[in-house]
Coordinates of C-alpha atoms and ligand atoms in Angstrom, one line a residue:
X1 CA -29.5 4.8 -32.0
X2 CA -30.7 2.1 -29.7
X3 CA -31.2 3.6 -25.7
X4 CA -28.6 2.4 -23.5
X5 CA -29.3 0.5 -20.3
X6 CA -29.3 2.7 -17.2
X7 CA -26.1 1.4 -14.7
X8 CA -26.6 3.3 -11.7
X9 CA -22.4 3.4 -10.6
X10 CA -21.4 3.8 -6.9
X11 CA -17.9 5.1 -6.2
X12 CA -16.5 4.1 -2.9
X13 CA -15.1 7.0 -0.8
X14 CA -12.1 7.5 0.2
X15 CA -10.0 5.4 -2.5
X16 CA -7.0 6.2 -4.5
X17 CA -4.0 8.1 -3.2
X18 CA -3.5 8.2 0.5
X19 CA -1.1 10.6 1.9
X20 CA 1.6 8.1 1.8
X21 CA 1.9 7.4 -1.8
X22 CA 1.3 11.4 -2.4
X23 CA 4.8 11.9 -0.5
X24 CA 6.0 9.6 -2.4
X25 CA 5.3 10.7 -6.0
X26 CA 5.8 14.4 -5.2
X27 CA 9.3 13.5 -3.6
X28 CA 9.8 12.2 -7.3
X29 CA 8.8 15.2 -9.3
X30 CA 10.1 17.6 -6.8
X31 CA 13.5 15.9 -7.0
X32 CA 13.4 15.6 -10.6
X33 CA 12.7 19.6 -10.9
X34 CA 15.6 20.6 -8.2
X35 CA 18.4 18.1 -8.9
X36 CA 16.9 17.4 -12.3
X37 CA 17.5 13.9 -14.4
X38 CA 18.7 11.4 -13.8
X39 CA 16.6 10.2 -10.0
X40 CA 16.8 6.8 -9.1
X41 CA 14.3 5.0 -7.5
X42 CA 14.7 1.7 -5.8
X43 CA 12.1 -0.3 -6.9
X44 CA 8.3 1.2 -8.0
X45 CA 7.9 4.3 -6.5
X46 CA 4.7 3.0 -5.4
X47 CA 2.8 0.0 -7.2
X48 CA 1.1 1.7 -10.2
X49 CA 2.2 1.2 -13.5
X50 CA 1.0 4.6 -15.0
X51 CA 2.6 6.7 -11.8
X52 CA 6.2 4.5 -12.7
X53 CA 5.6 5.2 -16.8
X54 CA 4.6 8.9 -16.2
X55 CA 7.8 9.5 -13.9
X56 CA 10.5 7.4 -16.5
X57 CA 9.2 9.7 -19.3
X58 CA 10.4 12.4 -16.8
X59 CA 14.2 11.1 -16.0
X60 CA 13.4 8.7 -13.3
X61 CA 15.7 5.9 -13.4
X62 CA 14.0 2.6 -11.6
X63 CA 16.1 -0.2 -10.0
X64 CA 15.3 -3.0 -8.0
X65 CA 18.7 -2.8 -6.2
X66 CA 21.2 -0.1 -5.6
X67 CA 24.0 -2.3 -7.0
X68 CA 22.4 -1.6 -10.4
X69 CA 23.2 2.1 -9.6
X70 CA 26.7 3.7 -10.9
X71 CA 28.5 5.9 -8.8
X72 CA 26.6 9.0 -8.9
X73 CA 26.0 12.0 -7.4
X74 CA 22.1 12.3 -8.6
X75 CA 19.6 11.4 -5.4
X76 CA 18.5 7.9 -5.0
X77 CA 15.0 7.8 -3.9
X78 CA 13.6 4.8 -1.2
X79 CA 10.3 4.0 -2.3
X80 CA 6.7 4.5 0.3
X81 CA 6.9 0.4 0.9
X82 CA 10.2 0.8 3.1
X83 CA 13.7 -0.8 3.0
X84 CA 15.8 -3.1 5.3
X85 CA 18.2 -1.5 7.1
X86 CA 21.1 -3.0 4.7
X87 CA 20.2 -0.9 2.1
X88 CA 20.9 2.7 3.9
X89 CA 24.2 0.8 4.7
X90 CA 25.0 0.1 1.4
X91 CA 23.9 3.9 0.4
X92 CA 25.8 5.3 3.2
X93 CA 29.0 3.1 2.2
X94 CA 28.7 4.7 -1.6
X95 CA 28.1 8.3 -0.4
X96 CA 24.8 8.0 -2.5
X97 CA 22.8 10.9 -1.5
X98 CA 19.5 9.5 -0.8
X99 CA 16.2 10.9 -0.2
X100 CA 14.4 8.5 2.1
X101 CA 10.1 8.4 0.4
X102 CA 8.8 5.5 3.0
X103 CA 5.7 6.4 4.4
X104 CA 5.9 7.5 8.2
X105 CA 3.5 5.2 8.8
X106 CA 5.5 2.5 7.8
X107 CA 8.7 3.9 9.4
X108 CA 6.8 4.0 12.5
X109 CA 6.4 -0.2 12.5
X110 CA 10.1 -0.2 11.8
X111 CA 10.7 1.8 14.9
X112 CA 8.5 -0.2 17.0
X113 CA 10.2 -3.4 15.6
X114 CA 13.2 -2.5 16.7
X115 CA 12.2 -0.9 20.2
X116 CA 10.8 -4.6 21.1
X117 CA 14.2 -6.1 19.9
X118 CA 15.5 -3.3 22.3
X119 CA 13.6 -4.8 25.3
X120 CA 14.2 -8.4 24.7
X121 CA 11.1 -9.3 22.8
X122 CA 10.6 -11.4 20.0
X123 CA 9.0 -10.2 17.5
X124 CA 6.4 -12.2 15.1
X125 CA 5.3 -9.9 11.6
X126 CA 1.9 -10.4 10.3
X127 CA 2.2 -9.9 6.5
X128 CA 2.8 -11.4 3.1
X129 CA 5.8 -13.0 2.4
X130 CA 7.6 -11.7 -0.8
X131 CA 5.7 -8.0 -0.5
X132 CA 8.6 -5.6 -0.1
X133 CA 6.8 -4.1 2.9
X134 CA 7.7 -7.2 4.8
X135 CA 11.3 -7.3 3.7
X136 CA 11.6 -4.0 4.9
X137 CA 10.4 -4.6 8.4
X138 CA 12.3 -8.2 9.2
X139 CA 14.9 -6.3 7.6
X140 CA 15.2 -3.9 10.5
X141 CA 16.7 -6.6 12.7
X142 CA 19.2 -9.1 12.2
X143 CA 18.0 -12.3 10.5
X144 CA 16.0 -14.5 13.1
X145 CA 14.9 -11.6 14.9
X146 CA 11.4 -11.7 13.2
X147 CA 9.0 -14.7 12.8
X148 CA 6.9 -13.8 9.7
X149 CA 3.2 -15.1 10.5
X150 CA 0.8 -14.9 7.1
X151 CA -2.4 -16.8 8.3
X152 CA -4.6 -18.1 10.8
X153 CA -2.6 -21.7 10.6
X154 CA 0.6 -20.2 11.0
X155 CA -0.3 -18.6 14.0
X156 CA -1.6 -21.7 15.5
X157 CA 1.8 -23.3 14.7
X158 CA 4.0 -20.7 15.6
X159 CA 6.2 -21.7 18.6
X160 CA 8.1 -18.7 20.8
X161 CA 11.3 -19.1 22.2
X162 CA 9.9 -17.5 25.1
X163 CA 6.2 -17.1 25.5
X164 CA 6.7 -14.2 27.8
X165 CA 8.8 -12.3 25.9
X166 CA 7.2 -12.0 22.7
X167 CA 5.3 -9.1 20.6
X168 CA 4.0 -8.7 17.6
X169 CA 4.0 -6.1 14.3
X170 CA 1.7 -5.9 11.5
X171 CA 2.1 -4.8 7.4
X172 CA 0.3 -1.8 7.1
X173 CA -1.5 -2.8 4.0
X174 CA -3.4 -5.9 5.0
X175 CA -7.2 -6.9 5.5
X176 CA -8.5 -5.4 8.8
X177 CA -10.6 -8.8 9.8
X178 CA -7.7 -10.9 8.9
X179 CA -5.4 -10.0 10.4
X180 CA -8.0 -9.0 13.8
X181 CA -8.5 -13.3 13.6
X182 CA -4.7 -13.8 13.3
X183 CA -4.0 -11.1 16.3
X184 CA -7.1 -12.7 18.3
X185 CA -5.5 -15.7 18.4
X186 CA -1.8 -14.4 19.2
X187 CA -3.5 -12.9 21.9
X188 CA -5.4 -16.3 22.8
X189 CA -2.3 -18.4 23.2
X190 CA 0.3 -15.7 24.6
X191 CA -1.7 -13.9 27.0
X192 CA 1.6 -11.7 27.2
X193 CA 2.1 -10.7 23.7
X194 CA 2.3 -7.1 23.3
X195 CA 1.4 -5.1 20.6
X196 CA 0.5 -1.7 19.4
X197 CA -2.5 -0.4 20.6
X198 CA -4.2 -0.4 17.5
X199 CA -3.2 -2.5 14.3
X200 CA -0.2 -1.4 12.4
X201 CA -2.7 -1.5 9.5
X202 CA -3.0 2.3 8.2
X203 CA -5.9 4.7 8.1
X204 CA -5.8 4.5 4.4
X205 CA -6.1 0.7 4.4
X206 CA -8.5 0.8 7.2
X207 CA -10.9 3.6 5.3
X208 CA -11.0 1.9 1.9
X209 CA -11.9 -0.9 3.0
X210 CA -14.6 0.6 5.0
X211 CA -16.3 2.2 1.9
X212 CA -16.0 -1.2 -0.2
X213 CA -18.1 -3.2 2.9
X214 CA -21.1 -0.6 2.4
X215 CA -21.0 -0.5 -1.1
X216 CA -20.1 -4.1 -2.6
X217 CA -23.4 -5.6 -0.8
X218 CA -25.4 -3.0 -3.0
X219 CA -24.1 -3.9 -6.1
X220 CA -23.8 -6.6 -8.8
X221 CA -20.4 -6.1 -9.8
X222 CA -17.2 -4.3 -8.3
X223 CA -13.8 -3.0 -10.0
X224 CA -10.8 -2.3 -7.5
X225 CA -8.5 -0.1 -9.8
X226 CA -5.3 -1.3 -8.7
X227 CA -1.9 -3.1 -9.6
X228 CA -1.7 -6.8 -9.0
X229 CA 1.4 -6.2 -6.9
X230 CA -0.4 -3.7 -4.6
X231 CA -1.2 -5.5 -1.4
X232 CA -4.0 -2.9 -0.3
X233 CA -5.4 -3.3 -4.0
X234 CA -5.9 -7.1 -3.4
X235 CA -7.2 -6.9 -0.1
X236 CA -9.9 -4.3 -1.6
X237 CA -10.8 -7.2 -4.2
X238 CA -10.8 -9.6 -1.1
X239 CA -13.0 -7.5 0.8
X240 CA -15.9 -6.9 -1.6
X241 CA -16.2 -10.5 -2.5
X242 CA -16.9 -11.2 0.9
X243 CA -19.0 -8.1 1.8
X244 CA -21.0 -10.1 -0.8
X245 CA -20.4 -8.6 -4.1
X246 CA -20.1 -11.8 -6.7
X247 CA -18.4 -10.4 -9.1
X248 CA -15.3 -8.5 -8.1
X249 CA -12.3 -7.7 -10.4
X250 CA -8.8 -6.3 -9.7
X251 CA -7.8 -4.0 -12.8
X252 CA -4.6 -1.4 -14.3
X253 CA -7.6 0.3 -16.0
X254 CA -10.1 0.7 -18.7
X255 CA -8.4 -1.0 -21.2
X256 CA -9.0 -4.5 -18.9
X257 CA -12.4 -4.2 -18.7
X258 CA -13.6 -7.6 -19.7
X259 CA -16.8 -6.5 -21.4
X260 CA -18.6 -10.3 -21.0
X261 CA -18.2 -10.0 -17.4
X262 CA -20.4 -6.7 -17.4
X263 CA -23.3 -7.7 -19.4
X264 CA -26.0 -8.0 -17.7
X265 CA -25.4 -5.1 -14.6
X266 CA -27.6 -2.5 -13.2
X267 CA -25.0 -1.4 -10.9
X268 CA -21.5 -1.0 -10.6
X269 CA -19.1 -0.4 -7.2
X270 CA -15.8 1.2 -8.1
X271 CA -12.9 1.6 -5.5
X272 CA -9.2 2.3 -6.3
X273 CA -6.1 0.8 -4.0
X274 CA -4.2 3.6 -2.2
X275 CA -1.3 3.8 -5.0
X276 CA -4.0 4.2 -8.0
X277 CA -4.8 7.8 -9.6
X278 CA -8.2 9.2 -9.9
X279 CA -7.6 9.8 -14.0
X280 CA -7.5 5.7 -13.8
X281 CA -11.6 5.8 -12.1
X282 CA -12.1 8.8 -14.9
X283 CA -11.3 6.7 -17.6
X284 CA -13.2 3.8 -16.7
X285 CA -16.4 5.4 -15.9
X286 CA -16.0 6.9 -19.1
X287 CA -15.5 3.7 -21.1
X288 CA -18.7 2.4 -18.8
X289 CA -21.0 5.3 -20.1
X290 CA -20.1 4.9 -24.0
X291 CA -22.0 1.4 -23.4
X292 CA -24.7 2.2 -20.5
X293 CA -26.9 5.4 -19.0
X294 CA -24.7 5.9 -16.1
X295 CA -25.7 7.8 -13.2
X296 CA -22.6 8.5 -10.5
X297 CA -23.4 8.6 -6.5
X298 CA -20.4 8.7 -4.1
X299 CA -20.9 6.2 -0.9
X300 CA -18.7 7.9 1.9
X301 CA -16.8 6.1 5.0
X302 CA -14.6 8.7 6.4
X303 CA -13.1 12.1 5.7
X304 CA -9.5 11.5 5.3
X305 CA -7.1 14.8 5.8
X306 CA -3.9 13.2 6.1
X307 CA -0.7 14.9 4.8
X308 CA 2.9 13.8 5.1
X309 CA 5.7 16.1 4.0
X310 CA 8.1 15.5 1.7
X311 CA 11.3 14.1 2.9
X312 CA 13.4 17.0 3.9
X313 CA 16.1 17.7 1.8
X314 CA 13.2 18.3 -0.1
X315 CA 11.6 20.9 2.3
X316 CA 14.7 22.3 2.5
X317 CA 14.8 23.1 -1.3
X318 CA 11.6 23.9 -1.3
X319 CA 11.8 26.8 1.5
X320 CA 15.4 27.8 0.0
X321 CA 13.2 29.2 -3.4
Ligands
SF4_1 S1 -1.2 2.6 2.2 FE1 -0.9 3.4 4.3 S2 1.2 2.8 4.9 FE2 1.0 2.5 2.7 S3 1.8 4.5 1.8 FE3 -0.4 4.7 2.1 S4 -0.7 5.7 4.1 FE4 1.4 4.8 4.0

């Protein structure tokens, strides 16, 4: 048998699940093994295909909207990326009983949102228009409340009602020097804007990416595991390209690899996004190592011990066995 070539693969640390998105899932399961099936979930859980398949083949029920929901007394489960306040109406007016799974640290820009509304403020959102996320947070305040802001050009352009009463939110998922530009120049041309005192963007977000900037310059190629639809996923693919990796790719797993893009590599970066599981990373450094002589070495940025727990009627259950 021919040797393989030697691919000497560096795996960016942290990456994968963040404490979030673990809430999340386990709300899931755990609701699944109290109340048992059916749970409904208002849209994906969190943006993974595998995580949504793996919990349907369980008895979760996913909707993108409650009116797709019969009258029912099973729990109905808000997914990590947040809803607008409309939706808790909606539940409340249907006696749904609903176990709330967005992240704290997105409830946490929702609170903030609304405390600026509170003081007169308006408020401008830096994020991407159509991620649920940002729905979510201009959904926490009557429409007009919130200017959504998604680039540099859009902050030049935007024009405040009042340019001393203004402040300013952020997605939690986005690119940290991004959206530092956009903020910078917030800052520049309303000298009164006020904001929190660090980005709304998360320590999950914030690590990731840290790892991917000291590994993609090393490498030739990088792989974010990660769902198109996952903001943080992008960003990570975003971030390695210009950290200076040239060949960066966004994939479910190892059944995307596109084996003419990794011909002629010596080394490999791998990251997942923050709603990706580590099985997904498994997999593809063991589709990696039926073709090459790999070698594994783990490139750290931070020690992450963030836990969240699970929604309370959940906690409740869970001390009640
Ligand atoms: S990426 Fe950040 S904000 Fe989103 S679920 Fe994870 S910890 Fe929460």
């Amino acid at each position: 048998m021919a040797q393989k070539p030697p691919l000497k693969v560096l795996l960016c640390s942290p990456r994968g699940f963040c404490a979030g998105v673990v809430r999340a899932i386990d709300s899931v399961e755990r609701a699944l093994q109290v109340y048992g099936p059916p749970v409904y979930v208002r849209h994906e859980i969190v943006h993974n295909r595998f995580v949504v398949e793996s919990l349907r083949a369980k008895g979760a029920v996913f909707v993108e909207e409650l009116s797709e929901i019969p009258d029912t007394d099973a729990p109905v489960i808000f997914s990590a990326h947040g809803v607008a306040k409309a939706v808790p109406d909606e539940a409340a007016r249907r006696n749904m009983f609903v176990l709330d799974a967005t992240c704290p640290l997105v409830t946490k820009v929702h609170r903030e949102a609304e405390i600026h509304s509170r003081r007169g403020r308006e408020i401008v959102l830096v994020g991407h228009a159509g991620h649920p996320e940002v729905a979510g947070t201009m959904g926490q305040l009557p429409a007009g409340a919130v200017t959504l802001v998604e680039t540099v050009d859009d902050a030049a352009r935007f024009a405040p009602k009042d340019p001393r009463k203004l402040a300013y939110v952020t997605q939690t998922t986005l690119s940290v020097d991004d959206t530092s530009q956009i903020v910078e120049l917030l800052k520049r041309r309303f000298p009164e804007i006020v904001g929190p005192h660090k980005e709304d963007i998360c320590y999950a977000t914030t690590n990731r990416q840290d790892a991917v900037k000291r590994v993609a310059p090393q490498v030739d190629a990088m792989i974010v595991v990660g769902a198109p639809n996952s903001s943080n996923s992008q960003r990570l693919k975003e971030v390695a390209e210009r950290a200076g990796c040239r060949r960066a790719v966004l994939i479910q797993g190892a059944n995307e690899i596109d084996w003419a893009e990794f011909g002629a590599i010596s080394s490999l970066g791998i990251t997942a996004g923050a709603s990706a599981p580590e099985v997904l990373v498994e997999d593809i450094i063991a589709a990696f190592a039926e073709r090459y002589d790999v070698s594994v070495d783990t490139v750290s940025a931070a020690e992450e011990a963030v836990f969240f727990p699970l929604p309370r009627a959940l906690r409740e259950s869970q001390a009640a066995e």
